Amino acid sequence: AQSVTQLGSHVSVSEGALVLLRCNYSSSVPPYLFWYVQYPNQGLQLLLKYTSAATLVKGINGFEAEFKKSETSFHLTKPSAHMSDAAEYFCAVSHNAGNMLTFGGGTRLMVKP
Amino acid sequence: DAGITQSPRHKVTETGTPVTLRCHQTENHRYMYWYRQDPGHGLRLIHYSYGVKDTDKGEVSDGYSVSRSKTEDFLLTLESATSSQTSVYFCAITEKQVPTDTQYFGPGTRLTVL
């Protein structure tokens, strides 16, 4: 069985500050890991995915995530927050290449001017 | 955009009535999924399909049924809606990619059961 924990259901940062959204997973086999973003009243959009090719993954809109096997983590970061980054972010894990995703509970990011 | 549409986008219904939500895709993807989204729970899988007439249950399948008679359409039915089924429902497909397949999501259907 696999599970995903996102620490902090709400995160607030100031515009220009570092964004750090945490994701820890449990999986009995090497995982595939994903981050999705959901803007208000929209569907989920893929931000980035870990495929074992590289531990540091770059995604869209300046986001990146680092896979750390020893910590079973896949935290999402962005050096400088923009107001447009305000959204809900979901971490997800799969052990069979994109099928049967298990999602974390989500983290709502608020960006203060 | 993976060519996924959902209908209706919003629906209000009463307890005990049947409801069918439709997911339509235009790119011939084999795998399709229905999720529900509730605060604090992320997305939870209801049912999925791996081909025409081939479906299976997900984590929260009680009270839901699905059908897939054509590749492009995946229907989710609530036989007798309850207030606990008030939620936002998302359809998704798996797109075959190298090195890993990826799920893409439709715009969602907001269902309110009174």
PDB file of C-alpha atoms in Angstrom:
ATOM      1  CA  ALA A   1       0.000   0.000   0.000  1.00  0.00           C
ATOM      2  CA  GLN A   2       1.134   3.519  -0.632  1.00  0.00           C
ATOM      3  CA  SER A   3       0.242   6.791   1.021  1.00  0.00           C
ATOM      4  CA  VAL A   4       1.100  10.466   0.770  1.00  0.00           C
ATOM      5  CA  THR A   5       1.299  13.029   3.548  1.00  0.00           C
ATOM      6  CA  GLN A   6       1.396  16.746   2.891  1.00  0.00           C
ATOM      7  CA  LEU A   7       2.426  18.639   6.005  1.00  0.00           C
ATOM      8  CA  GLY A   8       0.464  21.843   6.404  1.00  0.00           C
ATOM      9  CA  SER A   9      -2.965  22.167   4.849  1.00  0.00           C
ATOM     10  CA  HIS A  10      -2.398  25.925   4.559  1.00  0.00           C
ATOM     11  CA  VAL A  11       0.872  27.762   3.902  1.00  0.00           C
ATOM     12  CA  SER A  12       1.184  31.529   3.749  1.00  0.00           C
ATOM     13  CA  VAL A  13       4.185  33.364   2.316  1.00  0.00           C
ATOM     14  CA  SER A  14       4.954  36.922   1.318  1.00  0.00           C
ATOM     15  CA  GLU A  15       5.425  37.823  -2.323  1.00  0.00           C
ATOM     16  CA  GLY A  16       9.087  37.279  -3.216  1.00  0.00           C
ATOM     17  CA  ALA A  17       9.690  34.788  -0.393  1.00  0.00           C
ATOM     18  CA  LEU A  18      10.700  31.162  -0.734  1.00  0.00           C
ATOM     19  CA  VAL A  19       7.904  28.669  -1.225  1.00  0.00           C
ATOM     20  CA  LEU A  20       8.336  25.238   0.417  1.00  0.00           C
ATOM     21  CA  LEU A  21       5.511  22.704   0.270  1.00  0.00           C
ATOM     22  CA  ARG A  22       6.216  19.386   1.937  1.00  0.00           C
ATOM     23  CA  CYS A  23       5.357  15.906   0.691  1.00  0.00           C
ATOM     24  CA  ASN A  24       6.314  12.593   2.246  1.00  0.00           C
ATOM     25  CA  TYR A  25       5.324   9.255   0.788  1.00  0.00           C
ATOM     26  CA  SER A  26       5.331   5.629   1.692  1.00  0.00           C
ATOM     27  CA  SER A  27       5.684   3.025  -0.978  1.00  0.00           C
ATOM     28  CA  SER A  28       6.875  -0.546  -0.992  1.00  0.00           C
ATOM     29  CA  VAL A  29       8.431  -0.147  -4.424  1.00  0.00           C
ATOM     30  CA  PRO A  30      10.292   2.706  -6.133  1.00  0.00           C
ATOM     31  CA  PRO A  31       7.641   5.334  -6.694  1.00  0.00           C
ATOM     32  CA  TYR A  32       6.620   7.663  -9.444  1.00  0.00           C
ATOM     33  CA  LEU A  33       5.878  11.049  -7.866  1.00  0.00           C
ATOM     34  CA  PHE A  34       3.853  13.981  -9.133  1.00  0.00           C
ATOM     35  CA  TRP A  35       2.917  17.501  -8.121  1.00  0.00           C
ATOM     36  CA  TYR A  36      -0.306  19.017  -9.423  1.00  0.00           C
ATOM     37  CA  VAL A  37      -1.665  22.544  -8.986  1.00  0.00           C
ATOM     38  CA  GLN A  38      -5.319  23.524  -8.838  1.00  0.00           C
ATOM     39  CA  TYR A  39      -6.359  27.123  -9.370  1.00  0.00           C
ATOM     40  CA  PRO A  40      -9.787  28.172  -8.073  1.00  0.00           C
ATOM     41  CA  ASN A  41     -12.682  26.502  -9.861  1.00  0.00           C
ATOM     42  CA  GLN A  42     -10.386  24.622 -12.208  1.00  0.00           C
ATOM     43  CA  GLY A  43      -9.118  21.090 -12.691  1.00  0.00           C
ATOM     44  CA  LEU A  44      -5.690  19.818 -11.729  1.00  0.00           C
ATOM     45  CA  GLN A  45      -2.695  20.816 -13.825  1.00  0.00           C
ATOM     46  CA  LEU A  46       0.567  18.870 -13.836  1.00  0.00           C
ATOM     47  CA  LEU A  47       3.447  20.866 -12.349  1.00  0.00           C
ATOM     48  CA  LEU A  48       6.184  18.259 -12.510  1.00  0.00           C
ATOM     49  CA  LYS A  49       6.925  14.554 -12.105  1.00  0.00           C
ATOM     50  CA  TYR A  50       9.752  12.389 -10.814  1.00  0.00           C
ATOM     51  CA  THR A  51      10.769   9.562 -13.106  1.00  0.00           C
ATOM     52  CA  SER A  52      14.089   8.403 -11.582  1.00  0.00           C
ATOM     53  CA  ALA A  53      16.105  10.108 -14.327  1.00  0.00           C
ATOM     54  CA  ALA A  54      17.212  12.872 -11.952  1.00  0.00           C
ATOM     55  CA  THR A  55      16.553  13.591  -8.302  1.00  0.00           C
ATOM     56  CA  LEU A  56      15.994  17.313  -8.893  1.00  0.00           C
ATOM     57  CA  VAL A  57      13.024  17.879 -11.144  1.00  0.00           C
ATOM     58  CA  LYS A  58      12.158  21.181 -12.734  1.00  0.00           C
ATOM     59  CA  GLY A  59       8.576  21.984 -13.551  1.00  0.00           C
ATOM     60  CA  ILE A  60       6.484  24.790 -14.925  1.00  0.00           C
ATOM     61  CA  ASN A  61       6.189  28.302 -13.480  1.00  0.00           C
ATOM     62  CA  GLY A  62       9.615  28.142 -11.789  1.00  0.00           C
ATOM     63  CA  PHE A  63       8.776  25.272  -9.436  1.00  0.00           C
ATOM     64  CA  GLU A  64      11.104  22.381  -8.728  1.00  0.00           C
ATOM     65  CA  ALA A  65      11.096  19.347  -6.450  1.00  0.00           C
ATOM     66  CA  GLU A  66      13.822  17.136  -5.075  1.00  0.00           C
ATOM     67  CA  PHE A  67      13.417  13.407  -4.563  1.00  0.00           C
ATOM     68  CA  LYS A  68      15.163  12.208  -1.397  1.00  0.00           C
ATOM     69  CA  LYS A  69      14.881   8.462  -1.013  1.00  0.00           C
ATOM     70  CA  SER A  70      16.445   8.382   2.459  1.00  0.00           C
ATOM     71  CA  GLU A  71      13.806  10.819   3.708  1.00  0.00           C
ATOM     72  CA  THR A  72      10.964   9.459   1.516  1.00  0.00           C
ATOM     73  CA  SER A  73      10.267  13.048   0.558  1.00  0.00           C
ATOM     74  CA  PHE A  74       9.462  15.016  -2.580  1.00  0.00           C
ATOM     75  CA  HIS A  75       9.166  18.611  -1.397  1.00  0.00           C
ATOM     76  CA  LEU A  76       8.142  21.365  -3.819  1.00  0.00           C
ATOM     77  CA  THR A  77      10.000  24.665  -3.861  1.00  0.00           C
ATOM     78  CA  LYS A  78      10.075  27.977  -5.663  1.00  0.00           C
ATOM     79  CA  PRO A  79      12.698  30.626  -4.885  1.00  0.00           C
ATOM     80  CA  SER A  80      10.388  33.631  -5.135  1.00  0.00           C
ATOM     81  CA  ALA A  81       6.623  33.528  -4.743  1.00  0.00           C
ATOM     82  CA  HIS A  82       4.319  35.448  -7.063  1.00  0.00           C
ATOM     83  CA  MET A  83       0.741  36.415  -6.345  1.00  0.00           C
ATOM     84  CA  SER A  84      -0.277  34.165  -9.231  1.00  0.00           C
ATOM     85  CA  ASP A  85       1.088  31.133  -7.346  1.00  0.00           C
ATOM     86  CA  ALA A  86      -1.839  31.237  -4.934  1.00  0.00           C
ATOM     87  CA  ALA A  87      -3.566  27.890  -5.455  1.00  0.00           C
ATOM     88  CA  GLU A  88      -3.931  24.434  -3.974  1.00  0.00           C
ATOM     89  CA  TYR A  89      -1.085  21.992  -4.540  1.00  0.00           C
ATOM     90  CA  PHE A  90      -1.357  18.219  -4.500  1.00  0.00           C
ATOM     91  CA  CYS A  91       1.370  15.619  -4.231  1.00  0.00           C
ATOM     92  CA  ALA A  92       0.609  12.172  -5.655  1.00  0.00           C
ATOM     93  CA  VAL A  93       2.356   8.818  -5.845  1.00  0.00           C
ATOM     94  CA  SER A  94       2.026   5.859  -8.160  1.00  0.00           C
ATOM     95  CA  HIS A  95       3.938   2.636  -8.345  1.00  0.00           C
ATOM     96  CA  ASN A  96       2.867   1.729 -11.859  1.00  0.00           C
ATOM     97  CA  ALA A  97       3.839   4.565 -14.105  1.00  0.00           C
ATOM     98  CA  GLY A  98       1.031   7.084 -13.870  1.00  0.00           C
ATOM     99  CA  ASN A  99      -1.875   4.796 -13.213  1.00  0.00           C
ATOM    100  CA  MET A 100      -3.681   4.488  -9.892  1.00  0.00           C
ATOM    101  CA  LEU A 101      -2.534   7.689  -8.240  1.00  0.00           C
ATOM    102  CA  THR A 102      -2.747   8.150  -4.492  1.00  0.00           C
ATOM    103  CA  PHE A 103      -3.052  11.801  -3.503  1.00  0.00           C
ATOM    104  CA  GLY A 104      -2.077  13.745  -0.435  1.00  0.00           C
ATOM    105  CA  GLY A 105      -4.649  15.954   1.248  1.00  0.00           C
ATOM    106  CA  GLY A 106      -3.431  19.088  -0.508  1.00  0.00           C
ATOM    107  CA  THR A 107      -1.786  22.326   0.630  1.00  0.00           C
ATOM    108  CA  ARG A 108      -3.397  25.673  -0.008  1.00  0.00           C
ATOM    109  CA  LEU A 109      -0.750  28.304  -0.733  1.00  0.00           C
ATOM    110  CA  MET A 110      -1.586  31.910   0.052  1.00  0.00           C
ATOM    111  CA  VAL A 111       0.685  34.714  -1.132  1.00  0.00           C
ATOM    112  CA  LYS A 112       0.594  38.027   0.713  1.00  0.00           C
ATOM    113  CA  PRO A 113       1.511  41.285  -1.023  1.00  0.00           C
TER     114      PRO A 113
ATOM    115  CA  ASP B   1      -5.205  20.105 -22.455  1.00  0.00           C
ATOM    116  CA  ALA B   2      -5.784  16.358 -22.894  1.00  0.00           C
ATOM    117  CA  GLY B   3      -9.111  16.800 -24.666  1.00  0.00           C
ATOM    118  CA  ILE B   4     -11.259  15.956 -21.649  1.00  0.00           C
ATOM    119  CA  THR B   5     -14.684  17.444 -21.120  1.00  0.00           C
ATOM    120  CA  GLN B   6     -17.149  16.804 -18.333  1.00  0.00           C
ATOM    121  CA  SER B   7     -20.875  17.372 -18.263  1.00  0.00           C
ATOM    122  CA  PRO B   8     -22.683  18.832 -16.553  1.00  0.00           C
ATOM    123  CA  ARG B   9     -20.259  21.250 -14.911  1.00  0.00           C
ATOM    124  CA  HIS B  10     -22.675  22.010 -12.095  1.00  0.00           C
ATOM    125  CA  LYS B  11     -25.658  20.071 -10.807  1.00  0.00           C
ATOM    126  CA  VAL B  12     -28.006  20.403  -7.871  1.00  0.00           C
ATOM    127  CA  THR B  13     -30.213  17.439  -7.097  1.00  0.00           C
ATOM    128  CA  GLU B  14     -32.269  16.002  -4.291  1.00  0.00           C
ATOM    129  CA  THR B  15     -31.572  13.051  -2.054  1.00  0.00           C
ATOM    130  CA  GLY B  16     -32.740   9.783  -3.565  1.00  0.00           C
ATOM    131  CA  THR B  17     -32.624  10.849  -7.205  1.00  0.00           C
ATOM    132  CA  PRO B  18     -30.352   9.169  -9.764  1.00  0.00           C
ATOM    133  CA  VAL B  19     -27.541  11.231 -11.250  1.00  0.00           C
ATOM    134  CA  THR B  20     -25.228  10.505 -14.171  1.00  0.00           C
ATOM    135  CA  LEU B  21     -22.049  12.418 -14.867  1.00  0.00           C
ATOM    136  CA  ARG B  22     -20.323  12.160 -18.205  1.00  0.00           C
ATOM    137  CA  CYS B  23     -16.646  12.280 -19.090  1.00  0.00           C
ATOM    138  CA  HIS B  24     -15.696  12.569 -22.756  1.00  0.00           C
ATOM    139  CA  GLN B  25     -12.221  12.357 -24.251  1.00  0.00           C
ATOM    140  CA  THR B  26     -11.154  12.881 -27.829  1.00  0.00           C
ATOM    141  CA  GLU B  27      -7.721  11.243 -27.920  1.00  0.00           C
ATOM    142  CA  ASN B  28      -8.466   7.526 -27.673  1.00  0.00           C
ATOM    143  CA  HIS B  29      -6.834   6.987 -24.272  1.00  0.00           C
ATOM    144  CA  ARG B  30      -7.278   3.522 -22.828  1.00  0.00           C
ATOM    145  CA  TYR B  31      -7.364   4.368 -19.113  1.00  0.00           C
ATOM    146  CA  MET B  32     -10.021   6.660 -17.613  1.00  0.00           C
ATOM    147  CA  TYR B  33     -10.749   7.467 -13.975  1.00  0.00           C
ATOM    148  CA  TRP B  34     -13.337   9.080 -11.748  1.00  0.00           C
ATOM    149  CA  TYR B  35     -12.212  10.860  -8.571  1.00  0.00           C
ATOM    150  CA  ARG B  36     -14.020  12.873  -5.948  1.00  0.00           C
ATOM    151  CA  GLN B  37     -12.440  15.847  -4.216  1.00  0.00           C
ATOM    152  CA  ASP B  38     -13.330  16.780  -0.658  1.00  0.00           C
ATOM    153  CA  PRO B  39     -11.561  19.246   1.659  1.00  0.00           C
ATOM    154  CA  GLY B  40      -8.693  17.612   3.534  1.00  0.00           C
ATOM    155  CA  HIS B  41      -8.890  14.389   1.546  1.00  0.00           C
ATOM    156  CA  GLY B  42      -7.276  15.410  -1.716  1.00  0.00           C
ATOM    157  CA  LEU B  43      -8.643  13.318  -4.561  1.00  0.00           C
ATOM    158  CA  ARG B  44      -9.911   9.823  -3.960  1.00  0.00           C
ATOM    159  CA  LEU B  45     -10.428   7.256  -6.690  1.00  0.00           C
ATOM    160  CA  ILE B  46     -14.003   6.064  -7.190  1.00  0.00           C
ATOM    161  CA  HIS B  47     -13.760   3.782 -10.227  1.00  0.00           C
ATOM    162  CA  TYR B  48     -11.505   3.397 -13.210  1.00  0.00           C
ATOM    163  CA  SER B  49     -11.616   1.812 -16.641  1.00  0.00           C
ATOM    164  CA  TYR B  50      -8.883   0.098 -18.620  1.00  0.00           C
ATOM    165  CA  GLY B  51     -10.887  -0.377 -21.795  1.00  0.00           C
ATOM    166  CA  VAL B  52     -14.372  -0.632 -23.252  1.00  0.00           C
ATOM    167  CA  LYS B  53     -16.547  -2.566 -20.802  1.00  0.00           C
ATOM    168  CA  ASP B  54     -13.537  -3.074 -18.498  1.00  0.00           C
ATOM    169  CA  THR B  55     -13.912  -1.298 -15.181  1.00  0.00           C
ATOM    170  CA  ASP B  56     -12.828  -1.762 -11.596  1.00  0.00           C
ATOM    171  CA  LYS B  57     -13.441  -0.257  -8.175  1.00  0.00           C
ATOM    172  CA  GLY B  58     -11.331   2.330  -6.470  1.00  0.00           C
ATOM    173  CA  GLU B  59     -10.975   3.424  -2.871  1.00  0.00           C
ATOM    174  CA  VAL B  60     -14.470   4.946  -2.425  1.00  0.00           C
ATOM    175  CA  SER B  61     -16.744   3.050  -4.806  1.00  0.00           C
ATOM    176  CA  ASP B  62     -19.760   2.432  -2.536  1.00  0.00           C
ATOM    177  CA  GLY B  63     -22.875   4.111  -3.930  1.00  0.00           C
ATOM    178  CA  TYR B  64     -21.377   4.604  -7.389  1.00  0.00           C
ATOM    179  CA  SER B  65     -21.428   2.642 -10.616  1.00  0.00           C
ATOM    180  CA  VAL B  66     -19.707   3.267 -13.940  1.00  0.00           C
ATOM    181  CA  SER B  67     -20.048   2.259 -17.551  1.00  0.00           C
ATOM    182  CA  ARG B  68     -17.856   2.511 -20.593  1.00  0.00           C
ATOM    183  CA  SER B  69     -19.530   1.406 -23.811  1.00  0.00           C
ATOM    184  CA  LYS B  70     -17.289   3.519 -26.058  1.00  0.00           C
ATOM    185  CA  THR B  71     -13.608   4.428 -25.743  1.00  0.00           C
ATOM    186  CA  GLU B  72     -14.390   8.115 -25.564  1.00  0.00           C
ATOM    187  CA  ASP B  73     -17.081   8.110 -22.867  1.00  0.00           C
ATOM    188  CA  PHE B  74     -16.918   7.110 -19.202  1.00  0.00           C
ATOM    189  CA  LEU B  75     -20.115   7.552 -17.212  1.00  0.00           C
ATOM    190  CA  LEU B  76     -20.411   7.792 -13.437  1.00  0.00           C
ATOM    191  CA  THR B  77     -23.836   7.045 -11.947  1.00  0.00           C
ATOM    192  CA  LEU B  78     -25.139   7.693  -8.482  1.00  0.00           C
ATOM    193  CA  GLU B  79     -28.135   5.350  -8.343  1.00  0.00           C
ATOM    194  CA  SER B  80     -29.728   7.148  -5.378  1.00  0.00           C
ATOM    195  CA  ALA B  81     -27.864  10.309  -4.445  1.00  0.00           C
ATOM    196  CA  THR B  82     -27.138  11.078  -0.787  1.00  0.00           C
ATOM    197  CA  SER B  83     -25.906  14.271   0.862  1.00  0.00           C
ATOM    198  CA  SER B  84     -22.537  12.599   1.527  1.00  0.00           C
ATOM    199  CA  GLN B  85     -22.022  12.503  -2.228  1.00  0.00           C
ATOM    200  CA  THR B  86     -21.962  16.279  -2.436  1.00  0.00           C
ATOM    201  CA  SER B  87     -18.514  16.845  -3.857  1.00  0.00           C
ATOM    202  CA  VAL B  88     -16.489  17.920  -6.863  1.00  0.00           C
ATOM    203  CA  TYR B  89     -15.988  15.068  -9.308  1.00  0.00           C
ATOM    204  CA  PHE B  90     -13.013  14.884 -11.636  1.00  0.00           C
ATOM    205  CA  CYS B  91     -12.446  12.661 -14.599  1.00  0.00           C
ATOM    206  CA  ALA B  92      -8.898  11.815 -15.655  1.00  0.00           C
ATOM    207  CA  ILE B  93      -7.087   9.921 -18.379  1.00  0.00           C
ATOM    208  CA  THR B  94      -3.648   8.367 -18.561  1.00  0.00           C
ATOM    209  CA  GLU B  95      -1.488   9.547 -21.405  1.00  0.00           C
ATOM    210  CA  LYS B  96       1.269   7.173 -22.440  1.00  0.00           C
ATOM    211  CA  GLN B  97       4.590   8.997 -22.135  1.00  0.00           C
ATOM    212  CA  VAL B  98       8.262   8.140 -21.874  1.00  0.00           C
ATOM    213  CA  PRO B  99       9.640   7.505 -19.322  1.00  0.00           C
ATOM    214  CA  THR B 100       6.427   7.546 -17.289  1.00  0.00           C
ATOM    215  CA  ASP B 101       2.742   7.712 -18.063  1.00  0.00           C
ATOM    216  CA  THR B 102       0.922  10.747 -16.740  1.00  0.00           C
ATOM    217  CA  GLN B 103      -2.637  11.455 -15.644  1.00  0.00           C
ATOM    218  CA  TYR B 104      -4.445  14.532 -16.911  1.00  0.00           C
ATOM    219  CA  PHE B 105      -7.670  15.863 -15.492  1.00  0.00           C
ATOM    220  CA  GLY B 106     -10.914  17.316 -16.740  1.00  0.00           C
ATOM    221  CA  PRO B 107     -12.395  20.587 -15.452  1.00  0.00           C
ATOM    222  CA  GLY B 108     -14.618  18.942 -12.838  1.00  0.00           C
ATOM    223  CA  THR B 109     -18.318  18.691 -12.012  1.00  0.00           C
ATOM    224  CA  ARG B 110     -19.627  20.301  -8.854  1.00  0.00           C
ATOM    225  CA  LEU B 111     -22.499  18.195  -7.487  1.00  0.00           C
ATOM    226  CA  THR B 112     -24.736  19.320  -4.650  1.00  0.00           C
ATOM    227  CA  VAL B 113     -27.200  16.853  -3.139  1.00  0.00           C
ATOM    228  CA  LEU B 114     -29.865  18.544  -1.031  1.00  0.00           C
TER     229      LEU B 114
END
